[in-house]
Amino acid sequence: QCPPGTYQPESGKTACISAEPGHMPIFENGWATSQLPCPSGSYQPASGQIMCLQADVGHFTNQNGTLNQIPCPSGTYQSDTGMANCNEADAGYYVEDEGQSNQSRCLAGTYQPMPGQDYCYSAEIGHYVSSSLVEGVLVNLNQSECSEGTYQSLSKQSSCLDAEPGYFVEQTGQSHQTPCPKGTYSL
C-alpha cells in the first residue's frame, strides 16, 4: 500500500507519487489512487501530506489547491477557521491591521459611517459623536453639530459644553462661546 501522503493511479508500478503542495491523496476502496486539490478554506504548503490545513482565524483561502493561507486585509476580519472569505467591518467599527479575527468598535469621540474601513474619523471641533443603537449595540456612526447654547473647542469629543453664565452660543456647530455684549446678561 502507498505510504501516507502518496498515491498511485496505475497498476504495475514500483513506486508511489507524493501528493503535490495544495493537494491531498484521496482513497478509493481503501487505496490512495489519486490526489485532490485542497478545497477553498484550506491549504497545504508541503508535498506528501495526508490532509489539508484549515485556514486560521484572521485568514482565508478562496481557491482550490492553495499552497498558503491569506491574511484578511485591513478593514476585514474572520473569526472562524476554514473560511473562504473575510467579513467586512460593520459601520461604526474598524479593523486596523491585516490578519485580524475581530472588528473593533469606534471609540468615544470617533465614528465611521461606512462598512469595511480600517480607521474611524475624529469628531471635528463644533461637533460631537453620539452613539446609535444598531442590533442592540451602541455604535458610533456619525458626528453631530453642537446645538445652540453649546459649543466644543476640541476635536474627538463625545459631548458639547454648555455656554457659561455671561456667555452665549447663537448658532449650531460652534467651537467657542461668546461673551454677552455690554448691557446684556445671561444667567
Tab-separated table of C-alpha atoms in Angstrom:
chain	number	residue	atom	x	y	z
A	1	GLN	CA	0.000	0.000	0.000
A	2	CYS	CA	1.220	3.504	-0.774
A	3	PRO	CA	2.514	5.178	2.395
A	4	PRO	CA	0.641	8.144	3.881
A	5	GLY	CA	0.819	11.280	1.733
A	6	THR	CA	1.338	9.365	-1.518
A	7	TYR	CA	-0.839	7.752	-4.177
A	8	GLN	CA	-0.607	5.642	-7.325
A	9	PRO	CA	-3.300	5.800	-10.036
A	10	GLU	CA	-1.850	2.983	-12.201
A	11	SER	CA	-1.287	-0.710	-11.624
A	12	GLY	CA	2.060	-2.429	-12.048
A	13	LYS	CA	4.156	0.479	-10.770
A	14	THR	CA	7.067	0.098	-8.373
A	15	ALA	CA	6.744	3.474	-6.609
A	16	CYS	CA	4.108	5.858	-5.315
A	17	ILE	CA	3.725	9.561	-6.093
A	18	SER	CA	3.844	12.202	-3.372
A	19	ALA	CA	0.813	14.436	-3.177
A	20	GLU	CA	1.696	17.877	-4.548
A	21	PRO	CA	1.582	21.022	-2.423
A	22	GLY	CA	-2.005	22.249	-2.284
A	23	HIS	CA	-3.295	18.683	-2.631
A	24	MET	CA	-4.061	15.588	-0.575
A	25	PRO	CA	-4.432	11.910	-1.535
A	26	ILE	CA	-7.949	10.519	-1.902
A	27	PHE	CA	-8.848	6.917	-1.278
A	28	GLU	CA	-10.964	4.511	-3.326
A	29	ASN	CA	-11.684	1.091	-1.865
A	30	GLY	CA	-9.058	1.688	0.806
A	31	TRP	CA	-6.264	2.618	-1.633
A	32	ALA	CA	-4.838	6.045	-2.411
A	33	THR	CA	-5.372	6.215	-6.157
A	34	SER	CA	-5.338	9.975	-6.885
A	35	GLN	CA	-4.855	13.398	-5.354
A	36	LEU	CA	-7.438	16.096	-4.769
A	37	PRO	CA	-6.891	19.873	-4.610
A	38	CYS	CA	-7.381	21.337	-1.146
A	39	PRO	CA	-10.852	22.946	-1.137
A	40	SER	CA	-11.278	26.657	-0.538
A	41	GLY	CA	-10.941	27.437	3.149
A	42	SER	CA	-7.949	25.097	3.386
A	43	TYR	CA	-4.367	24.945	2.123
A	44	GLN	CA	-1.224	22.791	2.134
A	45	PRO	CA	2.263	24.259	1.622
A	46	ALA	CA	4.157	20.922	1.666
A	47	SER	CA	4.165	17.890	-0.597
A	48	GLY	CA	3.488	14.351	0.599
A	49	GLN	CA	0.894	15.306	3.193
A	50	ILE	CA	-2.165	13.272	4.127
A	51	MET	CA	-4.562	16.198	4.640
A	52	CYS	CA	-5.103	19.885	4.038
A	53	LEU	CA	-4.841	22.505	6.774
A	54	GLN	CA	-7.766	24.745	7.671
A	55	ALA	CA	-7.213	28.469	7.251
A	56	ASP	CA	-6.598	30.078	10.655
A	57	VAL	CA	-8.782	32.790	12.169
A	58	GLY	CA	-7.956	36.106	10.514
A	59	HIS	CA	-7.084	34.247	7.290
A	60	PHE	CA	-8.820	32.693	4.276
A	61	THR	CA	-8.266	30.793	1.047
A	62	ASN	CA	-10.713	31.387	-1.805
A	63	GLN	CA	-9.433	28.906	-4.417
A	64	ASN	CA	-8.937	25.162	-4.635
A	65	GLY	CA	-5.377	23.825	-4.474
A	66	THR	CA	-3.997	26.744	-2.460
A	67	LEU	CA	-0.487	26.430	-1.042
A	68	ASN	CA	-0.744	29.182	1.584
A	69	GLN	CA	-3.437	30.934	3.567
A	70	ILE	CA	-4.024	34.659	3.008
A	71	PRO	CA	-4.389	37.208	5.827
A	72	CYS	CA	-7.653	39.133	5.791
A	73	PRO	CA	-6.913	42.676	4.512
A	74	SER	CA	-7.317	45.650	6.818
A	75	GLY	CA	-10.973	46.650	7.036
A	76	THR	CA	-11.972	42.965	7.153
A	77	TYR	CA	-11.745	40.131	9.674
A	78	GLN	CA	-12.511	36.432	10.078
A	79	SER	CA	-13.326	34.907	13.465
A	80	ASP	CA	-13.749	31.306	12.233
A	81	THR	CA	-11.277	28.755	10.884
A	82	GLY	CA	-11.514	27.114	7.467
A	83	MET	CA	-13.197	30.018	5.715
A	84	ALA	CA	-13.109	31.042	2.047
A	85	ASN	CA	-13.606	34.778	2.649
A	86	CYS	CA	-13.384	37.574	5.215
A	87	ASN	CA	-16.111	39.738	6.746
A	88	GLU	CA	-16.231	43.493	6.206
A	89	ALA	CA	-16.048	45.605	9.336
A	90	ASP	CA	-19.527	46.945	10.109
A	91	ALA	CA	-20.336	50.651	10.082
A	92	GLY	CA	-19.314	52.030	13.470
A	93	TYR	CA	-16.430	49.538	13.599
A	94	TYR	CA	-12.972	49.245	12.039
A	95	VAL	CA	-10.160	46.720	11.520
A	96	GLU	CA	-6.815	48.494	11.510
A	97	ASP	CA	-4.394	45.668	10.611
A	98	GLU	CA	-4.495	42.635	8.341
A	99	GLY	CA	-4.963	39.106	9.667
A	100	GLN	CA	-7.432	40.031	12.414
A	101	SER	CA	-10.061	37.782	13.976
A	102	ASN	CA	-12.339	40.577	15.258
A	103	GLN	CA	-13.534	44.075	14.434
A	104	SER	CA	-13.141	46.960	16.894
A	105	ARG	CA	-15.801	49.486	17.816
A	106	CYS	CA	-15.056	53.155	17.160
A	107	LEU	CA	-14.147	54.783	20.470
A	108	ALA	CA	-15.946	57.711	22.101
A	109	GLY	CA	-15.472	60.858	20.035
A	110	THR	CA	-14.825	58.911	16.823
A	111	TYR	CA	-17.188	57.478	14.206
A	112	GLN	CA	-17.363	55.517	10.961
A	113	PRO	CA	-20.464	55.639	8.715
A	114	MET	CA	-19.170	53.122	6.140
A	115	PRO	CA	-18.517	49.363	6.373
A	116	GLY	CA	-15.168	47.765	5.505
A	117	GLN	CA	-12.926	50.525	6.877
A	118	ASP	CA	-9.590	50.405	8.702
A	119	TYR	CA	-9.992	53.607	10.732
A	120	CYS	CA	-12.526	55.863	12.468
A	121	TYR	CA	-12.990	59.595	11.901
A	122	SER	CA	-12.498	62.019	14.783
A	123	ALA	CA	-15.356	64.371	15.566
A	124	GLU	CA	-14.484	67.870	14.312
A	125	ILE	CA	-14.489	70.949	16.524
A	126	GLY	CA	-18.029	72.225	16.997
A	127	HIS	CA	-19.257	68.642	16.746
A	128	TYR	CA	-19.633	65.536	18.901
A	129	VAL	CA	-20.280	61.839	18.411
A	130	SER	CA	-23.439	60.345	19.841
A	131	SER	CA	-23.905	56.566	19.729
A	132	SER	CA	-26.740	54.927	17.789
A	133	LEU	CA	-28.409	51.648	18.716
A	134	VAL	CA	-27.775	49.029	15.987
A	135	GLU	CA	-28.991	45.468	16.645
A	136	GLY	CA	-28.911	46.103	20.375
A	137	VAL	CA	-25.392	47.574	20.409
A	138	LEU	CA	-24.447	51.247	20.725
A	139	VAL	CA	-22.112	52.207	17.873
A	140	ASN	CA	-20.733	55.490	16.575
A	141	LEU	CA	-21.972	56.068	13.037
A	142	ASN	CA	-21.897	59.858	12.599
A	143	GLN	CA	-20.903	63.139	14.164
A	144	SER	CA	-23.488	65.785	15.113
A	145	GLU	CA	-23.298	69.548	15.340
A	146	CYS	CA	-23.317	71.086	18.795
A	147	SER	CA	-26.729	72.656	19.308
A	148	GLU	CA	-27.430	76.329	20.000
A	149	GLY	CA	-26.286	77.242	23.508
A	150	THR	CA	-23.472	74.671	23.398
A	151	TYR	CA	-20.017	74.509	21.818
A	152	GLN	CA	-16.934	72.290	21.503
A	153	SER	CA	-13.444	73.705	21.018
A	154	LEU	CA	-11.705	70.311	20.799
A	155	SER	CA	-11.905	67.542	18.232
A	156	LYS	CA	-12.623	63.882	19.055
A	157	GLN	CA	-15.242	64.610	21.702
A	158	SER	CA	-18.396	62.737	22.659
A	159	SER	CA	-20.338	65.733	24.005
A	160	CYS	CA	-20.617	69.530	23.821
A	161	LEU	CA	-20.159	72.104	26.571
A	162	ASP	CA	-22.948	74.392	27.769
A	163	ALA	CA	-22.339	78.113	27.383
A	164	GLU	CA	-21.375	79.522	30.789
A	165	PRO	CA	-23.283	82.315	32.573
A	166	GLY	CA	-22.441	85.625	30.878
A	167	TYR	CA	-21.839	83.864	27.544
A	168	PHE	CA	-23.980	82.589	24.687
A	169	VAL	CA	-23.765	80.435	21.539
A	170	GLU	CA	-26.180	81.636	18.881
A	171	GLN	CA	-25.665	79.022	16.118
A	172	THR	CA	-25.115	75.268	15.854
A	173	GLY	CA	-21.701	73.695	15.240
A	174	GLN	CA	-19.705	76.359	17.082
A	175	SER	CA	-16.204	75.982	18.504
A	176	HIS	CA	-16.444	78.702	21.163
A	177	GLN	CA	-18.819	80.673	23.339
A	178	THR	CA	-19.252	84.450	23.009
A	179	PRO	CA	-19.356	86.956	25.889
A	180	CYS	CA	-22.667	88.766	26.263
A	181	PRO	CA	-22.370	92.341	24.886
A	182	LYS	CA	-22.418	95.336	27.209
A	183	GLY	CA	-25.872	95.962	28.568
A	184	THR	CA	-26.922	92.281	28.287
A	185	TYR	CA	-26.538	89.281	30.535
A	186	SER	CA	-27.130	85.517	30.655
A	187	LEU	CA	-27.869	83.501	33.769
